[in-house]
GROMACS .gro file of C-alpha atoms in nm:
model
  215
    1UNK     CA    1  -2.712   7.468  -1.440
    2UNK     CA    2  -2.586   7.331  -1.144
    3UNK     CA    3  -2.202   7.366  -0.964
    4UNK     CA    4  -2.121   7.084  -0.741
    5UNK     CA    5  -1.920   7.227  -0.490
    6UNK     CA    6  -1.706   6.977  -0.289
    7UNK     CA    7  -1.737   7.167   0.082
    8UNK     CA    8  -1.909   7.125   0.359
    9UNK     CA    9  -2.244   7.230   0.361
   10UNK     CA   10  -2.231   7.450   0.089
   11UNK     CA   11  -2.516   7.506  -0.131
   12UNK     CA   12  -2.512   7.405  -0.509
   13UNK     CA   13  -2.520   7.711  -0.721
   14UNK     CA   14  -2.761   7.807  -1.009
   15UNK     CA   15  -2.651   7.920  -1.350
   16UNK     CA   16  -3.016   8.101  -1.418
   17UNK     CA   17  -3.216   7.941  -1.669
   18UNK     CA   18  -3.276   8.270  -1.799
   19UNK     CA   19  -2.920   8.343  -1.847
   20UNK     CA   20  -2.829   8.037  -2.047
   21UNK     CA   21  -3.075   8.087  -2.247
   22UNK     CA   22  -2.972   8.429  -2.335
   23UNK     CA   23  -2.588   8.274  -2.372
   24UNK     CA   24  -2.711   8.020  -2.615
   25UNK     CA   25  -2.933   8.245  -2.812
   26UNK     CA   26  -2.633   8.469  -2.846
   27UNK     CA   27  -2.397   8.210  -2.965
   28UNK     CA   28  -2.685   8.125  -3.300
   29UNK     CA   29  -2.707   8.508  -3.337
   30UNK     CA   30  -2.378   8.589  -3.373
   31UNK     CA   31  -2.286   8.265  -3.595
   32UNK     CA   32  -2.630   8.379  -3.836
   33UNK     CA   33  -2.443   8.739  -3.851
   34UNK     CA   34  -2.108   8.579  -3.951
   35UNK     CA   35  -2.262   8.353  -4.217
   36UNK     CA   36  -2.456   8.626  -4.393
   37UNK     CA   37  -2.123   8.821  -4.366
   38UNK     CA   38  -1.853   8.568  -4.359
   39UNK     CA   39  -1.524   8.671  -4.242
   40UNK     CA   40  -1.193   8.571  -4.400
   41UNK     CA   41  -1.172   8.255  -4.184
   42UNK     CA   42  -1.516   8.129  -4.209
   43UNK     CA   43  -1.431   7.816  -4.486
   44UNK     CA   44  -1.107   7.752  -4.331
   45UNK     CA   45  -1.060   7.371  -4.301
   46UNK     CA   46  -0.881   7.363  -3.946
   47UNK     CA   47  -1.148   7.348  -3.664
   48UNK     CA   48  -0.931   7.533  -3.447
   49UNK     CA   49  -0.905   7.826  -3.668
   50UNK     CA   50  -1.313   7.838  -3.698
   51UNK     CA   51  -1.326   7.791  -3.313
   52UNK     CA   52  -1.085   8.083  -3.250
   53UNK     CA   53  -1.231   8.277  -3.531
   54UNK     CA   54  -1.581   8.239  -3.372
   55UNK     CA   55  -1.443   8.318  -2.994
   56UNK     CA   56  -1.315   8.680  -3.134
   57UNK     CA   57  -1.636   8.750  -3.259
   58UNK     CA   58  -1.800   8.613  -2.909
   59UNK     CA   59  -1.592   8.750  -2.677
   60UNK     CA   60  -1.599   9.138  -2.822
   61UNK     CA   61  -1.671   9.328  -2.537
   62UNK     CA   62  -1.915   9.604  -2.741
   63UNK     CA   63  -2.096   9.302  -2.877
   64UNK     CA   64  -2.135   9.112  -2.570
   65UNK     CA   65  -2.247   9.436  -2.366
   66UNK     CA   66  -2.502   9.530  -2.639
   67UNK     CA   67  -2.671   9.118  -2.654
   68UNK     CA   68  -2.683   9.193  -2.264
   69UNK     CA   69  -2.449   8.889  -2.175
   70UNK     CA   70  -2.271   9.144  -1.902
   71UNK     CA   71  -2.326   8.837  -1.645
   72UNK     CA   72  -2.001   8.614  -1.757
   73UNK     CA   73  -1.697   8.613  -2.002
   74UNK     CA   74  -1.539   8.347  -2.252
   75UNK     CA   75  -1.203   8.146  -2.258
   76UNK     CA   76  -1.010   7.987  -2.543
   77UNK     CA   77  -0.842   7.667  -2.531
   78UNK     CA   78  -0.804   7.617  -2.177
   79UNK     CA   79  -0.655   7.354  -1.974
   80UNK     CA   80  -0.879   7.114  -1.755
   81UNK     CA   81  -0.629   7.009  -1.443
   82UNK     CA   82  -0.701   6.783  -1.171
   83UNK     CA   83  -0.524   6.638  -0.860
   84UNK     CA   84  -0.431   6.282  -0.854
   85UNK     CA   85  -0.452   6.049  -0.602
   86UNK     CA   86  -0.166   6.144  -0.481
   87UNK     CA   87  -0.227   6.470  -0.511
   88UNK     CA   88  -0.053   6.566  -0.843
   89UNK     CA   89  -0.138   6.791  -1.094
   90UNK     CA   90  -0.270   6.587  -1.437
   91UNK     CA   91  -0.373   6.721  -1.759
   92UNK     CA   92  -0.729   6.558  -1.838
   93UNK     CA   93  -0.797   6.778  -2.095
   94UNK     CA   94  -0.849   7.052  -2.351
   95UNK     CA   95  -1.152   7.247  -2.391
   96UNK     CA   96  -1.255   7.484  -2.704
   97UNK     CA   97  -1.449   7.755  -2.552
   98UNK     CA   98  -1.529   7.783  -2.155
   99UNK     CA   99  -1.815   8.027  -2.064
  100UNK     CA  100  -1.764   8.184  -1.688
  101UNK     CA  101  -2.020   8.288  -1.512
  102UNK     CA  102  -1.969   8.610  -1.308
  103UNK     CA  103  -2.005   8.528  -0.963
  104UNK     CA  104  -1.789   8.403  -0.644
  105UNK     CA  105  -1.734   8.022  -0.678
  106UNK     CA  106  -2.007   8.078  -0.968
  107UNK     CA  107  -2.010   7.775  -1.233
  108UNK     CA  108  -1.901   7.761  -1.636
  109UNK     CA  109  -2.004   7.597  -1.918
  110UNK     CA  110  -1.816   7.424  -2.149
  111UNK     CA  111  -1.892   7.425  -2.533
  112UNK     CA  112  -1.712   7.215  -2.693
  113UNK     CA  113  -1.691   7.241  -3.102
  114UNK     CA  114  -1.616   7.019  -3.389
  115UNK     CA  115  -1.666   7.028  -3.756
  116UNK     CA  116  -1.959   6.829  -3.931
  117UNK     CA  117  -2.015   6.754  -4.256
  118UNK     CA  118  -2.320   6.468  -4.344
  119UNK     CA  119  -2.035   6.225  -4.328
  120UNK     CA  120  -1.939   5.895  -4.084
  121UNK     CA  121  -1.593   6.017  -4.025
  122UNK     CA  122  -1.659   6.347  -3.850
  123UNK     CA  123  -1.995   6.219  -3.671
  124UNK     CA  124  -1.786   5.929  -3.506
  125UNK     CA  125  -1.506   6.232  -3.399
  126UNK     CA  126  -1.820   6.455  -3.263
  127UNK     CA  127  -1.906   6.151  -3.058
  128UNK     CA  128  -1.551   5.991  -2.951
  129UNK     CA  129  -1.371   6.336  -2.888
  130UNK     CA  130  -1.670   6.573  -2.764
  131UNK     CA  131  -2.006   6.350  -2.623
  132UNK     CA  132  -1.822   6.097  -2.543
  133UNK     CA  133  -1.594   6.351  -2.274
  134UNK     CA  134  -1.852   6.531  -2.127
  135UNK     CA  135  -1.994   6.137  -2.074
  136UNK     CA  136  -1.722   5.992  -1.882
  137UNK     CA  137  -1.646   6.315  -1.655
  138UNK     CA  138  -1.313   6.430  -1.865
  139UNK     CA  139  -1.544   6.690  -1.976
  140UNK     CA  140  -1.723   6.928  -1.639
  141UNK     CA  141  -1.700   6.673  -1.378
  142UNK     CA  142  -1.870   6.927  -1.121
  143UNK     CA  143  -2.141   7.072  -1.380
  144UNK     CA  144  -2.507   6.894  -1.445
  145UNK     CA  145  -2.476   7.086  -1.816
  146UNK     CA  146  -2.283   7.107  -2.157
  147UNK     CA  147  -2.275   7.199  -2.468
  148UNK     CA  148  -2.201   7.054  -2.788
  149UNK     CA  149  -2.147   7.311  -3.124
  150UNK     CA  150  -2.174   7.118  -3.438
  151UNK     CA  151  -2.065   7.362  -3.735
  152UNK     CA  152  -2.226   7.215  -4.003
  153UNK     CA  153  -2.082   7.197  -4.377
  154UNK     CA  154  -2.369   7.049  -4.563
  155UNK     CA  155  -2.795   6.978  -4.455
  156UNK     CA  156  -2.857   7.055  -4.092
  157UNK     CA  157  -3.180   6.829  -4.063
  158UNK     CA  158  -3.000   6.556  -4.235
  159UNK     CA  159  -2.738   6.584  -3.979
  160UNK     CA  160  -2.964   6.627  -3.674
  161UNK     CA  161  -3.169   6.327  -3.756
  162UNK     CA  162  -2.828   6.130  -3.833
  163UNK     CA  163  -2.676   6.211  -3.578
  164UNK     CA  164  -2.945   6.072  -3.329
  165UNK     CA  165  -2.969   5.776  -3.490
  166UNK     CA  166  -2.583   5.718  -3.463
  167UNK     CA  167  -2.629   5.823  -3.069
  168UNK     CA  168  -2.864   5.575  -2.970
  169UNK     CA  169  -2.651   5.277  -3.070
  170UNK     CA  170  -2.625   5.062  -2.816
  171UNK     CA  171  -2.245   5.073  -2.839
  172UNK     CA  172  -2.202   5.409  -2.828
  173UNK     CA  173  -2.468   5.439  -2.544
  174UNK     CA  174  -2.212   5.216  -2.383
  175UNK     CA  175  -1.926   5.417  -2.500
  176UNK     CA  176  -2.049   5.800  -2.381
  177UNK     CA  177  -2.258   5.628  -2.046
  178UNK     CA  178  -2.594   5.765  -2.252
  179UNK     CA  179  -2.896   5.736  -2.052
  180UNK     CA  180  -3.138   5.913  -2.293
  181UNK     CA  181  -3.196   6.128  -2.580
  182UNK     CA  182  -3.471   6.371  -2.600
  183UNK     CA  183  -3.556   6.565  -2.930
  184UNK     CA  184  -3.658   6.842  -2.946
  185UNK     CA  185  -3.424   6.987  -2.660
  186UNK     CA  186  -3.623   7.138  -2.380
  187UNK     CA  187  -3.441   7.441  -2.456
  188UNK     CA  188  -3.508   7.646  -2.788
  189UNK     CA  189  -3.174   7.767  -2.876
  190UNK     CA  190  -3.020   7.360  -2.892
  191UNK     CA  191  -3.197   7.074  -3.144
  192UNK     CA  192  -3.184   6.829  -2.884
  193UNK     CA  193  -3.037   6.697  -2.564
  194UNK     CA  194  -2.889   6.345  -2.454
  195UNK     CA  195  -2.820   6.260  -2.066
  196UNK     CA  196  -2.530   6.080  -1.910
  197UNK     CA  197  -2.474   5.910  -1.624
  198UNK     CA  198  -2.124   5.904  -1.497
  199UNK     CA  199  -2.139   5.834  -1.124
  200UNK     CA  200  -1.748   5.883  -1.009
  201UNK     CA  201  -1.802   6.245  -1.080
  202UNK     CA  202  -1.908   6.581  -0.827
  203UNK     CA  203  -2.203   6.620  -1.054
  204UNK     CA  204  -2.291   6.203  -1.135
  205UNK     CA  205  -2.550   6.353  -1.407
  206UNK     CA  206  -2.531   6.553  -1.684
  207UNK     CA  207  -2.716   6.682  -1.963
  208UNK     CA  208  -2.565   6.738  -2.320
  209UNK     CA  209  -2.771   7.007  -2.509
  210UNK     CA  210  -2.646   6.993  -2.901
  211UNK     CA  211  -2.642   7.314  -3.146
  212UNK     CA  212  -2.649   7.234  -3.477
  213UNK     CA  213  -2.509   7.544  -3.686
  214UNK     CA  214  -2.511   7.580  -4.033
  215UNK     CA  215  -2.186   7.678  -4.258
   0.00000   0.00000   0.00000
């Protein structure tokens, strides 16, 4: 993972292969342990109670120390700001979780949930109000990497393979600047990737990698 740093001369920085890989392999481990011991939230309807339900469990600080993920720290909710052109402060967004990675000027990685169920309606919201914002820049504008959490009420496979099929529509290749989907993801931990092209941005390219989680 790449941080495009708007200075002179300096040096993008590396979020270690290694180290997502670790993140991402926590995030399925911890969601496994949940569902074979669901807590009182887990079949809550509200996607913001599963997200903050999940964060708890994510950001414990015995639990994090013990998976080894010692390198970085999770946010909630936060706020994406940017200047204007005039040099205002603008609200362009709200993310769901925010991973930090613990060093000076060091990047973080967005993961960005939503609720799936088999169904058009929620597949269309995945797209619209989570692909579709990492595709146009709302989303890590200075990152080459993000991360898509689909929490999965119903067949995982079924949605996987739906859910690629609606993402290669021409329209909504159009719609979330999609320049490619590649299944499986290169990466174990996610079911597959897509990559966006969104040149106005620090980073013009990113990569989408998509976690398919079962409830």
């Amino acid at each position: 993972m790449i941080r495009m740093l708007d200075v002179p001369d300096a040096a993008p920085i590396l979020f270690p292969e290694q180290n997502i890989s670790k993140l991402l392999n926590y995030l399925r481990t911890v969601w496994d342990e949940l569902r074979n011991s669901p807590p009182a939230w887990w079949d809550h309807k509200h996607e913001t109670t599963l997200v903050a339900g999940f964060f708890a469990e994510l950001n414990n600080d015995e639990r994090r120390m013990n998976a080894g993920i010692g390198f970085g720290h999770f946010a909630i909710e936060a706020q994406l700001i940017q200047l204007d052109r005039k040099g205002m402060p603008k609200q362009i967004g709200r993310t769901d979780i925010r991973f930090f990675y613990a060093i000076d000027f060091g990047p973080e990685l967005i993961l960005e949930f939503k609720r799936l169920d088999n169904k058009a309606r929620l597949k269309k919201a995945y797209v619209l109000n989570g692909v579709k914002r990492f595709g146009t820049g709302q989303y890590s504008p200075n990152v080459d990497l993000g991360i898509m959490v689909g929490m999965v009420n119903g067949v995982v496979a079924d949605e996987s393979t739906s859910l690629q099929t609606y993402l290669q529509r021409a329209d909504v290749t159009v719609e979330t600047s999609g320049t490619g989907l590649v299944a499986p993801s290169h990466m174990a931990e996610l079911d597959f990737d897509t990559h966006h092209h969104r040149p106005a941005c620090a980073s013009p390219d990113i990569l989408v990698g998509h976690m398919l989680l079962a409830r």
